[in-house]
Short mmCIF file of C-alpha atoms and ligand atoms in Angstrom, two decimals:
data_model
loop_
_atom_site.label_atom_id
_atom_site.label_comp_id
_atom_site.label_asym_id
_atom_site.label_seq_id
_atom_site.Cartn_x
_atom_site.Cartn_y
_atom_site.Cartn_z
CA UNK X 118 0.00 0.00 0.00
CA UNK X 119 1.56 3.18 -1.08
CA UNK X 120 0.92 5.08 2.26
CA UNK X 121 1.18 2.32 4.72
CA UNK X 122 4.04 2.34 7.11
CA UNK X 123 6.45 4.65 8.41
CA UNK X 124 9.73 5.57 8.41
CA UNK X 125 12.26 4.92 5.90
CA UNK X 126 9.06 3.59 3.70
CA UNK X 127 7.77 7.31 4.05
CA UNK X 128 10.94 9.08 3.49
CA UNK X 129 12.59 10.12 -0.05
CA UNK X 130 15.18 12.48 -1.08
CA UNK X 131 14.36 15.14 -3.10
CA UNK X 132 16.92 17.89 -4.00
CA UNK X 133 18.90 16.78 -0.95
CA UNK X 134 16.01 16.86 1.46
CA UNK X 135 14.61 13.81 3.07
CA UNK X 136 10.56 14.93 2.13
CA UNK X 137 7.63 13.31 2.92
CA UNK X 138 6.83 11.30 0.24
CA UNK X 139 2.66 9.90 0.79
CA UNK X 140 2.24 10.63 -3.03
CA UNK X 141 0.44 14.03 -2.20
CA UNK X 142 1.03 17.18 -3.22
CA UNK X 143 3.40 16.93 -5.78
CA UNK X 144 1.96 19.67 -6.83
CA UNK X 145 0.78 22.57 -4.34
CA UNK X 146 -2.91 21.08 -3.36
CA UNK X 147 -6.04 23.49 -4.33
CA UNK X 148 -9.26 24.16 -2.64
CA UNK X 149 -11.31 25.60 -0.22
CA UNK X 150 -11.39 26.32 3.27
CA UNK X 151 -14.85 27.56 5.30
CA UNK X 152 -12.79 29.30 7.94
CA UNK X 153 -12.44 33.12 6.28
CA UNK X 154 -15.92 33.49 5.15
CA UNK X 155 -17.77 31.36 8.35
CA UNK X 156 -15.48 30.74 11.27
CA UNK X 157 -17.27 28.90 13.45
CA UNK X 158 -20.83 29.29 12.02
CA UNK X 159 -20.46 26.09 9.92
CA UNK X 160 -22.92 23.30 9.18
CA UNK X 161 -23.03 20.38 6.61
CA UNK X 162 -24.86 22.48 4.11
CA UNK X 163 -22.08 25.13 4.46
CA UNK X 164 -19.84 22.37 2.93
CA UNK X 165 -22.38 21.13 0.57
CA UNK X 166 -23.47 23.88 -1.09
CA UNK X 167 -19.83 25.39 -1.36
CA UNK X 168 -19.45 21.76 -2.63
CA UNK X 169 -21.76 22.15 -5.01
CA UNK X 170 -20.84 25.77 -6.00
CA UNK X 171 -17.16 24.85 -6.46
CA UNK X 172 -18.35 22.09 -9.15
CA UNK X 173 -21.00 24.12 -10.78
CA UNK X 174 -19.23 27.09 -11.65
CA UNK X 175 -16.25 25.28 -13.36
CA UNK X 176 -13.78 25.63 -10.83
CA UNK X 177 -13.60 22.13 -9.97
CA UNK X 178 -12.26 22.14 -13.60
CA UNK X 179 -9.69 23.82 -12.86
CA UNK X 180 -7.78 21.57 -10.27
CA UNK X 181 -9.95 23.20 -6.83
CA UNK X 182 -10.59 19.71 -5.08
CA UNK X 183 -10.07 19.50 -1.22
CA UNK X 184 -13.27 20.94 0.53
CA UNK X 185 -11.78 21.74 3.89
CA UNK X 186 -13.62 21.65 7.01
CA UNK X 187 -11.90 24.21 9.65
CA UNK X 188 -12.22 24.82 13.21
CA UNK X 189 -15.77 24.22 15.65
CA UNK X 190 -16.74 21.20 14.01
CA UNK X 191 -16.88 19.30 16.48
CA UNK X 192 -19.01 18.75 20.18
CA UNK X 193 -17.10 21.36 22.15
CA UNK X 194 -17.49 20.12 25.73
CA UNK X 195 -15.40 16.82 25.02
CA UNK X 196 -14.96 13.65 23.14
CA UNK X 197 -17.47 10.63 24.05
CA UNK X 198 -17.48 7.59 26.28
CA UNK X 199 -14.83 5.77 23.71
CA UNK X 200 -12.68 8.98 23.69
CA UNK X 201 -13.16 9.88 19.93
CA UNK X 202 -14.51 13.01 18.87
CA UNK X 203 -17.86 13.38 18.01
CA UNK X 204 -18.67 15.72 15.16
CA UNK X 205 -21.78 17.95 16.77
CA UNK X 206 -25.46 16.83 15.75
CA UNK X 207 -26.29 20.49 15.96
CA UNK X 208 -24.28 21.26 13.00
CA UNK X 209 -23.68 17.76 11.31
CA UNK X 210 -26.74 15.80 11.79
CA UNK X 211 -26.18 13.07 9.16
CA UNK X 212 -22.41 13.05 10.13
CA UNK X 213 -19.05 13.47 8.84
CA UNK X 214 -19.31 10.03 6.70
CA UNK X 215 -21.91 10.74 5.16
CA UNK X 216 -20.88 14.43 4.43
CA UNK X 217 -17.74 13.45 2.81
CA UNK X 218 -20.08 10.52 0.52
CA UNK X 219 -21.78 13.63 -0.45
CA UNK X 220 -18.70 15.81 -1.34
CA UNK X 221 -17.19 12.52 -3.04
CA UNK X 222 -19.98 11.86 -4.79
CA UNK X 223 -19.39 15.29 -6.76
CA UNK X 224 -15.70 14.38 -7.56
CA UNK X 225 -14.14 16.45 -4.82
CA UNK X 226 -12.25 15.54 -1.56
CA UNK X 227 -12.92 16.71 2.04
CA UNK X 228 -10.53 17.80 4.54
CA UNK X 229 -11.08 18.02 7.86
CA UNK X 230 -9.21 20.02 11.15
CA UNK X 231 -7.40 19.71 14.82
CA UNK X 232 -4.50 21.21 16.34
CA UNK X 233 -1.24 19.58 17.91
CA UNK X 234 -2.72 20.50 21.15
CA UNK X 235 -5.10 20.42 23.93
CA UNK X 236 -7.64 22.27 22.62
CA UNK X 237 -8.19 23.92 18.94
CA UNK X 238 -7.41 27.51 18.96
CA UNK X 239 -11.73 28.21 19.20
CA UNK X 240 -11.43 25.89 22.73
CA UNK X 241 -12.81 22.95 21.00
CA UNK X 242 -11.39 19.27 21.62
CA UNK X 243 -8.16 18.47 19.81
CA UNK X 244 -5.77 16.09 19.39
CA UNK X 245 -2.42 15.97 20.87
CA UNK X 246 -1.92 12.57 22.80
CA UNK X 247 -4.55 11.25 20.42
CA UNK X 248 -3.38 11.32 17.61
CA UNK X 249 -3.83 7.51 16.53
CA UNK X 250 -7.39 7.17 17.92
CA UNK X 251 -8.55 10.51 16.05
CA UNK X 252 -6.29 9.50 12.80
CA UNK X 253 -8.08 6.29 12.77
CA UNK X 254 -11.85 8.17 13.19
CA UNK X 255 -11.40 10.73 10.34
CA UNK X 256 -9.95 7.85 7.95
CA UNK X 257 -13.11 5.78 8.32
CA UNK X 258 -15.10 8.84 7.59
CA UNK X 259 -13.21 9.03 4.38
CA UNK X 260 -11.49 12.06 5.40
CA UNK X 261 -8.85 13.12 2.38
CA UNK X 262 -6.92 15.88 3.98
CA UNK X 263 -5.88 17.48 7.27
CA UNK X 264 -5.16 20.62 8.29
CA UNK X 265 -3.36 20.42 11.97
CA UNK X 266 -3.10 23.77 13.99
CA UNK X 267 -0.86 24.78 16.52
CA UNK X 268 -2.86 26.16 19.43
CA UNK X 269 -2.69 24.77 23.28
CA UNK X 270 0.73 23.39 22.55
CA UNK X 271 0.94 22.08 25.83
CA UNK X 272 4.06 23.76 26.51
CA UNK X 273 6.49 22.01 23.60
CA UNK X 274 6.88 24.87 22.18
CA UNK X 275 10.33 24.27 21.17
CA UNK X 276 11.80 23.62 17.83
CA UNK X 277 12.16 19.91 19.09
CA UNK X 278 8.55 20.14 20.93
CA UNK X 279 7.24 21.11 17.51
CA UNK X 280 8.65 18.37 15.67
CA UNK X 281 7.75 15.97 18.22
CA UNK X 282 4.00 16.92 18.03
CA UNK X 283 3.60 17.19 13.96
CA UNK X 284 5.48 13.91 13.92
CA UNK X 285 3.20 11.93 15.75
CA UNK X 286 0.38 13.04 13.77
CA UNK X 287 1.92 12.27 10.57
CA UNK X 288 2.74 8.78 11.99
CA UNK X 289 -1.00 8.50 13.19
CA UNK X 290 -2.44 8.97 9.34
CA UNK X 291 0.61 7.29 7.93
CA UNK X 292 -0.81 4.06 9.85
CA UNK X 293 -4.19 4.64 8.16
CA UNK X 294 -3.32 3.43 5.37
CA UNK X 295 -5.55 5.89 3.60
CA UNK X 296 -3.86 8.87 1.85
CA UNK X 297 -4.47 12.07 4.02
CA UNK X 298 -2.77 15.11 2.55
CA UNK X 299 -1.02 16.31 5.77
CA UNK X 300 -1.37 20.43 6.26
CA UNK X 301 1.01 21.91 9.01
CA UNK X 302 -1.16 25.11 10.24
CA UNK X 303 2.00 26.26 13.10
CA UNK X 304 2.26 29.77 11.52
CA UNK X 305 6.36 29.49 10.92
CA UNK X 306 7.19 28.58 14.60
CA UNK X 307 10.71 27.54 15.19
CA UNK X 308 11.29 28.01 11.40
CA UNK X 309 8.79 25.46 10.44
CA UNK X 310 10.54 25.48 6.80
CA UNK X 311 13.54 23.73 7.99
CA UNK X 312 12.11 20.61 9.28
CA UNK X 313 8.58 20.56 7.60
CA UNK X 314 9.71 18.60 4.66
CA UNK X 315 9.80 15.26 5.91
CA UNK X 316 6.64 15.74 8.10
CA UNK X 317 4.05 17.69 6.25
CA UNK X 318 2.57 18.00 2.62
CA UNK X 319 2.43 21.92 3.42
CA UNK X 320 3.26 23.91 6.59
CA UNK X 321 2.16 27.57 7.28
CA UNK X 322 4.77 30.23 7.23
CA UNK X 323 3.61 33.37 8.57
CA UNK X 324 0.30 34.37 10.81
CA UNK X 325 -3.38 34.34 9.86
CA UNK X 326 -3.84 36.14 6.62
CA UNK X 327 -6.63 38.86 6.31
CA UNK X 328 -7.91 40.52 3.05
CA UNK X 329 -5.73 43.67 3.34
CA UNK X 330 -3.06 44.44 0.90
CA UNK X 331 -0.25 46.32 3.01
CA UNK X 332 -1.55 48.07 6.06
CA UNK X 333 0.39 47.13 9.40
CA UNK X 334 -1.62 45.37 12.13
CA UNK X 335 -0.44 45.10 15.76
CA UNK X 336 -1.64 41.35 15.63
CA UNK X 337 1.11 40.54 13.33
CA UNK X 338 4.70 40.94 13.27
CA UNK X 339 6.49 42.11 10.40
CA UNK X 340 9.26 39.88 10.88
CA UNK X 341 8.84 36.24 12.91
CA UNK X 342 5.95 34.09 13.74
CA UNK X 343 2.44 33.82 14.30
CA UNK X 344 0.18 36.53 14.61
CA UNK X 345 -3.14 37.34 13.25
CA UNK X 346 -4.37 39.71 10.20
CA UNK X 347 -1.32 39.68 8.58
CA UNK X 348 -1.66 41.36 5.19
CA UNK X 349 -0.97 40.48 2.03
CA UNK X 350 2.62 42.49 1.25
CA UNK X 351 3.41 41.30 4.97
CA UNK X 352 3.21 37.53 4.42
CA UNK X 353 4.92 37.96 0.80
CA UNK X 354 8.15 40.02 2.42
CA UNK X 355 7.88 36.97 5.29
CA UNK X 356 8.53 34.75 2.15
CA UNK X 357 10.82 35.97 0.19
CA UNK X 358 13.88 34.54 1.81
CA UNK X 359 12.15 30.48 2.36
CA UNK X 360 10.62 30.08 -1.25
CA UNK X 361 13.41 27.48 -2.51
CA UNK X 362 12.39 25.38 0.76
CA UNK X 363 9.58 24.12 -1.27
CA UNK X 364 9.24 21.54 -3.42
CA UNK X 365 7.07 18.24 -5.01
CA UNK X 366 5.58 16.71 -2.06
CA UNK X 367 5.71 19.55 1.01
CA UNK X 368 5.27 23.63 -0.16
CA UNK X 369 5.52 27.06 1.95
CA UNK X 370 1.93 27.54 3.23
CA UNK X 371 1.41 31.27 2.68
CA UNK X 372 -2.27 30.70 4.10
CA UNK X 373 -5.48 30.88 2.10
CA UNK X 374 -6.11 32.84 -0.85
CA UNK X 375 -8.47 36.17 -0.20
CA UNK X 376 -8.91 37.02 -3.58
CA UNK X 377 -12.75 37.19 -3.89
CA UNK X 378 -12.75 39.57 -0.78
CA UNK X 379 -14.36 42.71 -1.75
CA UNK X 380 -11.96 45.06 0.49
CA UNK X 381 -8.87 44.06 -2.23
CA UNK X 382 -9.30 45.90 -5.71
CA UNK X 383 -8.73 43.31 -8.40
CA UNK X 384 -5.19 44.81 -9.31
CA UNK X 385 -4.42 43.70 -5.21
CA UNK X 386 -5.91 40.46 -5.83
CA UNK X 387 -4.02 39.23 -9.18
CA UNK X 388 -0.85 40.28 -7.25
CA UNK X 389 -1.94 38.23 -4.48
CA UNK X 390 -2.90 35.07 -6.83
CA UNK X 391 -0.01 35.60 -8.83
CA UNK X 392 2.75 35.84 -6.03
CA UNK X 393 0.86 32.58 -3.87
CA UNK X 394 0.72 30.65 -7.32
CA UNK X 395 5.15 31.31 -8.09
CA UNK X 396 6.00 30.71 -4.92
CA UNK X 397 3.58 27.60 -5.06
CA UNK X 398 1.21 27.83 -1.99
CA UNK X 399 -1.30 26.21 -1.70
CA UNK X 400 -4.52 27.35 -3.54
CA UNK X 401 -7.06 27.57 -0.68
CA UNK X 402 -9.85 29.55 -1.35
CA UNK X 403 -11.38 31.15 1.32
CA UNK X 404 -14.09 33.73 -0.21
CA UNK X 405 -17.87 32.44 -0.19
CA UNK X 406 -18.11 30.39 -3.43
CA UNK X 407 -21.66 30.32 -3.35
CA UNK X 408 -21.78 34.53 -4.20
CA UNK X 409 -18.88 34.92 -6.55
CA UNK X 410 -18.72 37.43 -9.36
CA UNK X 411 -17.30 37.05 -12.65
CA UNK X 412 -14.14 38.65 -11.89
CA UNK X 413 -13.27 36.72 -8.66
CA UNK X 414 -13.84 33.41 -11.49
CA UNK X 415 -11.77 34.95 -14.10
CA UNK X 416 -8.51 35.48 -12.01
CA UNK X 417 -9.30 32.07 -10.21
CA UNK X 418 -9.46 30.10 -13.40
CA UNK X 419 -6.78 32.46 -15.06
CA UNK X 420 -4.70 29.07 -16.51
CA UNK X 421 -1.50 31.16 -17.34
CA UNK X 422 -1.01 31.84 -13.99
CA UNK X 423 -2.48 28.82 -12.22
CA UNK X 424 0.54 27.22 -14.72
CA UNK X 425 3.01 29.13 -12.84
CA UNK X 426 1.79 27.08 -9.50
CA UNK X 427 1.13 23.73 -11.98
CA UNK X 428 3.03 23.89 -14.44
CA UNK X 429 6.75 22.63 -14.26
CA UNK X 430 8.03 25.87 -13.51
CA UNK X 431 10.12 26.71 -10.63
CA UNK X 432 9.65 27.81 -7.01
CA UNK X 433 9.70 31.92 -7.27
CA UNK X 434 12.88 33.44 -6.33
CA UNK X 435 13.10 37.54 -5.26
CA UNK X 436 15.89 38.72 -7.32
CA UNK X 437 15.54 42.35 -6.15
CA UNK X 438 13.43 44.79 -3.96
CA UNK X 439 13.75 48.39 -4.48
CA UNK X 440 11.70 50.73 -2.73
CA UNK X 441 8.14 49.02 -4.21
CA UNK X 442 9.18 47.37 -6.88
CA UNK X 443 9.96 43.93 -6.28
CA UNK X 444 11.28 41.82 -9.63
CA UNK X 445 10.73 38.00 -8.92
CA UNK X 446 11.62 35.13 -11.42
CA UNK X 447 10.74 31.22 -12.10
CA UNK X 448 12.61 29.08 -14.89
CA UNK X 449 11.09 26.29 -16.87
CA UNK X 450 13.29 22.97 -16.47
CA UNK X 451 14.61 23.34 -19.31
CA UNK X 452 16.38 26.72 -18.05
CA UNK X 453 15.13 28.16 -21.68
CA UNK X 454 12.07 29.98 -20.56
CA UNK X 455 11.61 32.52 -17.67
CA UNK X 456 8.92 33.91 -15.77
CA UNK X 457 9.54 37.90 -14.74
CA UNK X 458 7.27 39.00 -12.24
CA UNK X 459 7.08 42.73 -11.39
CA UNK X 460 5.33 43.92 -8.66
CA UNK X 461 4.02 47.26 -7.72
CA UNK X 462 3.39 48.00 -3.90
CA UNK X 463 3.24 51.56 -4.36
CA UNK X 464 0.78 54.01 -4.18
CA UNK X 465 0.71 55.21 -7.70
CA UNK X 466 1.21 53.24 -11.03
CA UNK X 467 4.53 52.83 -12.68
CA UNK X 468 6.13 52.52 -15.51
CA UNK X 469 9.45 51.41 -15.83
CA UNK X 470 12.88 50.32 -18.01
CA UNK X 471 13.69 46.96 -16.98
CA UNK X 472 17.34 46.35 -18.61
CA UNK X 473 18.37 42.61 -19.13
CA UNK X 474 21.39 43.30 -16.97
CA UNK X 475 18.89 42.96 -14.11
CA UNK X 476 16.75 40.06 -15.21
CA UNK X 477 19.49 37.99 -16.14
CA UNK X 478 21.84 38.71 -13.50
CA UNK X 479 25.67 37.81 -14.26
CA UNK X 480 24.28 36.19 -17.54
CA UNK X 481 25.96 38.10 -20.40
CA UNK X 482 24.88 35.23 -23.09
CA UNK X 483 21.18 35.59 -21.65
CA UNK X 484 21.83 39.61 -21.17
CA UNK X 485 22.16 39.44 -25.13
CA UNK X 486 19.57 37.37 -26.45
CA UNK X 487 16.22 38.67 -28.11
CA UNK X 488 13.01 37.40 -26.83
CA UNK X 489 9.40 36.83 -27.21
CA UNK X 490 7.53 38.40 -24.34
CA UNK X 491 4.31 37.66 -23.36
CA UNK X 492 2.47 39.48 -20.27
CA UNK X 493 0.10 36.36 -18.67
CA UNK X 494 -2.83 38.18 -17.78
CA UNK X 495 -3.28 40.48 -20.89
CA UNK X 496 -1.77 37.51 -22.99
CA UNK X 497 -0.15 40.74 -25.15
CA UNK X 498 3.08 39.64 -27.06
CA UNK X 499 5.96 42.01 -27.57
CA UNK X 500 8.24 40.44 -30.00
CA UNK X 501 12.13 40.81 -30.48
CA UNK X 502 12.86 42.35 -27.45
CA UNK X 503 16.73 42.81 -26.75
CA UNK X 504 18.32 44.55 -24.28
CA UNK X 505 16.01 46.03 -22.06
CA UNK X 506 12.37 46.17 -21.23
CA UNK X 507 9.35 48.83 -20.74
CA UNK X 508 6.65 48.11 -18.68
CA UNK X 509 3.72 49.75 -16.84
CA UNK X 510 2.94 48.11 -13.58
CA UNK X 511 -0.45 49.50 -12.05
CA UNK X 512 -0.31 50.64 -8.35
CA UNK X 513 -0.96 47.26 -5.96
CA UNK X 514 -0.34 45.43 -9.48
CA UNK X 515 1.69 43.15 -11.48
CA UNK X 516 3.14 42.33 -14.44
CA UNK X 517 3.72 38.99 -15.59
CA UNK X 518 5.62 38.41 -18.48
CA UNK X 519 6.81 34.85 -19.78
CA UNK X 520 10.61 35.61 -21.38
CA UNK X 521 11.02 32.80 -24.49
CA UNK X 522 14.17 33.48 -26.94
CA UNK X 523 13.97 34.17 -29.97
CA UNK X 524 17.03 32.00 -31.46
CA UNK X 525 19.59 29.76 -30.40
CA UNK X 526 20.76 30.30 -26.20
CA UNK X 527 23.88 28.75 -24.87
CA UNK X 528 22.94 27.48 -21.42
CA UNK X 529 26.70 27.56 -20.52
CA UNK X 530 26.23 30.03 -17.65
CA UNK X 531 24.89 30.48 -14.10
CA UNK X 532 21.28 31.41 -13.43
CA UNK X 533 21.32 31.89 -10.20
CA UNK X 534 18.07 30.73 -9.51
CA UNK X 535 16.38 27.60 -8.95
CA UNK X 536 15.09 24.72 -10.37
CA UNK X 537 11.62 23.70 -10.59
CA UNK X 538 11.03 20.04 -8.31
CA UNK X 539 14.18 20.81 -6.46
CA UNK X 540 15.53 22.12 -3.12
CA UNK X 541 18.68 22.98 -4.26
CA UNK X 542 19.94 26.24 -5.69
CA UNK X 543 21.62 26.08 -9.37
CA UNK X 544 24.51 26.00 -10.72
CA UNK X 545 27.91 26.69 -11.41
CA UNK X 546 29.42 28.66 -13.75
CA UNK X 547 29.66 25.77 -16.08
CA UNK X 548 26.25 23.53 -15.05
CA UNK X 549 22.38 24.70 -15.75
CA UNK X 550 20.13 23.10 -13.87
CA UNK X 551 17.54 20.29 -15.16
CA UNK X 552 14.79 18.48 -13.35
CA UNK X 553 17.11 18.56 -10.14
CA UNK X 554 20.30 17.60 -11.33
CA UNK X 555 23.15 19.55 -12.21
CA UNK X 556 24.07 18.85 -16.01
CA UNK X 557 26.98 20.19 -17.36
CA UNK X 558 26.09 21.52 -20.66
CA UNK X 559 29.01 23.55 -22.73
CA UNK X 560 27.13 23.32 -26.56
CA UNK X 561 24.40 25.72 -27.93
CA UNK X 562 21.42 25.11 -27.60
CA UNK X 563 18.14 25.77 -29.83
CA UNK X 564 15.47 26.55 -27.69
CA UNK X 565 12.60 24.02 -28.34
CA UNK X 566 9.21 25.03 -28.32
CA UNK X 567 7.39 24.56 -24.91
CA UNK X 568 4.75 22.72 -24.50
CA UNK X 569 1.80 24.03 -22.52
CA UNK X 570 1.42 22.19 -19.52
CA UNK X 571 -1.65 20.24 -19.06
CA UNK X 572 -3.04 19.60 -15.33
C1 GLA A 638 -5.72 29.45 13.57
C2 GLA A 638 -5.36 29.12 12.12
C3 GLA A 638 -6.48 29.61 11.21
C4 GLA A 638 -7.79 28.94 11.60
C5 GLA A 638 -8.09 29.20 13.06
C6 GLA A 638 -9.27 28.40 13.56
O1 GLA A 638 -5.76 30.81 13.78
O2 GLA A 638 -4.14 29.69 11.77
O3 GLA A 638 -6.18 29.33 9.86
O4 GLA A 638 -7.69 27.56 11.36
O5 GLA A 638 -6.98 28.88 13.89
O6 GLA A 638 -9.53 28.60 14.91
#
């Protein structure tokens, strides 16, 4: 059984990192999470209908799949006379079995949440200490996923504490022997990102998001852990320096998306989809799918940019910041195409000379070449661009463009940047990077014509 038994039969290297390797999440999981729009005012036609509204308006289509149950699910005032938790009658009066037939039945999977600790962070029963009994519960409900918080850590707090506590969880489903996508929720505590890998399918990074694009908030730090109604610019800046720590199999969990959320304008909310999509977050919607408009659907199902989260490309890497302007970058595999994200957190729009010098850092073969540049969400083409390039980025906004040469590229030189499916940073002056090996490649190259990736 692919998920049965722990250990060595759960571990893999990838890119020189021992990472969980369940056969989830190769590719950042998408979905949809009731917490943002309901908190604790949930019930089983909360998850139905968004259920239903996820498949009905297409974006099932588009890879959205886990339906995730958050906190106050559950009887509050304790587990029952076996010690399992009971999922309240109040809210769930058919069950959690026959909830998750229901979302199955439509073709999507159902996720379901605790915390590593004595109590969820709303007071509610959780699981630490019980990790195989309630492990064992949620897998004969047909449970698919798992989101596992970090309040009422019981005082193991520590780096070592933390480990200790996400561990035995993972063991607990891991002896399922169904497949639970495993989502660490501990908000970056004791630098989650360097010992997540081999635990989760996805841990948290940064505090509870909120649908605000930059504005400070006492709640959350703008450096470090934790913390609540962190905004948008403030989780991104928290990730610039951990992207690469992601990979096939366990991502940096920049919490759910709040695109839908009418307090972002859309120029806020394609930066926000954009950046969680190249960095590969997971997609977690968290807006009210049953009352979407048009717009929140188009940037959703926008498949350029759901490719950069997808597709083959690489993890995001920040090659600059400078003042608002922040220039990010992903490479296809083959290290022919890149992805040149510009973002605008400034209060006015901007347009700007990007010169190759900067896009292709320490490149002069790349620094040279002419390219074909398309922008992703306006799908324009500039062609034969050499040199340097002009761009307006709106205020709160981004530009996208996809970078594809023209001619004939030597690869014979450094990028500096990584590799998509790896942990590792590329290369040497004399190696480019491809599919997580370092190949040393000294001939021209033609660059081939890349195929759109499927998902
Ligand atoms: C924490 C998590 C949130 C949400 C709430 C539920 O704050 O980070 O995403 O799950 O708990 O209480």
């Amino acid at each position: 059984m692919l998920f049965k038994g722990v250990g060595l039969g759960v571990l893999s290297f990838v890119g020189g990192v021992t990472a969980l390797n369940n056969g989830l999440a190769r590719k950042p999981q998408m979905g949809w999470n009731t917490w943002n729009t309901f908190g604790c005012n949930i019930n089983q036609q909360t998850i139905l209908t968004a259920a239903q509204a996820i498949k009905n308006s297409g974006l099932i289509d588009y890879g959205y799949e886990y339906v995730v149950i958050d906190d106050c699910w559950s009887v509050k005032s304790g587990r029952d006379g076996q010690g399992n938790l009971v999922a309240d009658p109040s809210k769930f009066p058919n069950g959690i079995k026959w909830l998750a037939d229901q979302v199955h039945a439509l073709g999507l999977k159902i996720g379901i949440y605790s915390s590593a600790g004595t109590l969820t962070c709303a007071s509610y029963p959780a699981s630490l200490g019980r990790e195989q009994q309630d492990a064992k519960l949620w897998a004969s409900w047909g449970i698919d996923y798992l989101k596992y918080d970090n309040c009422n850590d019981a005082g193991q707090s520590s780096q070592q504490g933390n480990i200790n506590r996400y561990t035995a969880m993972r063991d607990a489903l891991s002896s399922t022997g169904r497949p639970i996508l495993y989502s660490l929720c501990n908000w970056g505590v004791a630098q989650v990102w360097n010992w997540g890998a081999p635990i989760g399918n996805s841990w948290r990074m940064s505090g509870d998001i909120t649908a605000n694009f930059d504005a400070a908030n006492n709640g959350c730090p703008a450096t470090g852990s934790g913390g609540y109604a962190c905004s948008i610019m403030n989780i991104l800046n928290k990730a610039a320096d951990i992207t690469t720590k992601g990979g096939p199999g366990g991502w940096n969990d920049l919490d759910m998306l709040v695109v839908g959320f009418s307090n972002l304008t859309p120029d806020e909310q394609k930066l926000h989809f954009t950046m969680w999509a190249a960095i590969k977050s997971p997609l977690i919607m968290g807006h009210d799918v049953t009352k979407q408009n048009s717009a929140t659907l188009a940037i959703l199902t926008n498949r350029n940019i759901l490719d950069l989260s997808q597709g083959t490309w690489s993890v995001a890497t920040r090659t600059y910041v400078r003042s608002n302007i922040q220039l990010w970058q992903q490479n296809s595999p083959d290290n022919i195409d890149r992805i040149v994200i510009v973002l605008n957190s400034g209060g006015g729009d901007q347009t700007l000379t990007v010169p190759f010098s900067d896009i292709f850092v320490n490149d002069s073969t790349r620094q040279a070449g002419t390219y074909t540049v398309t922008e992703l969400w306006t799908n324009s083409v500039s062609n034969s661009v050499k040199g340097q390039i002009t761009i307006t980025v709106k205020k709160h906004g981004v530009w996208v463009g996809k970078f594809h040469p023209s001619g004939a590229i030597s690869t014979s030189v450094s990028t500096g940047t990584s590799s998509a499916g790896t942990r590792t940073t590329a290369a040497t002056t004399t190696t480019a990077a491809s599919g997580g090996s370092q190949v040393k490649v000294s001939s021209t190259q033609t660059s081939p014509t890349r195929l759109q990736i499927i998902y």
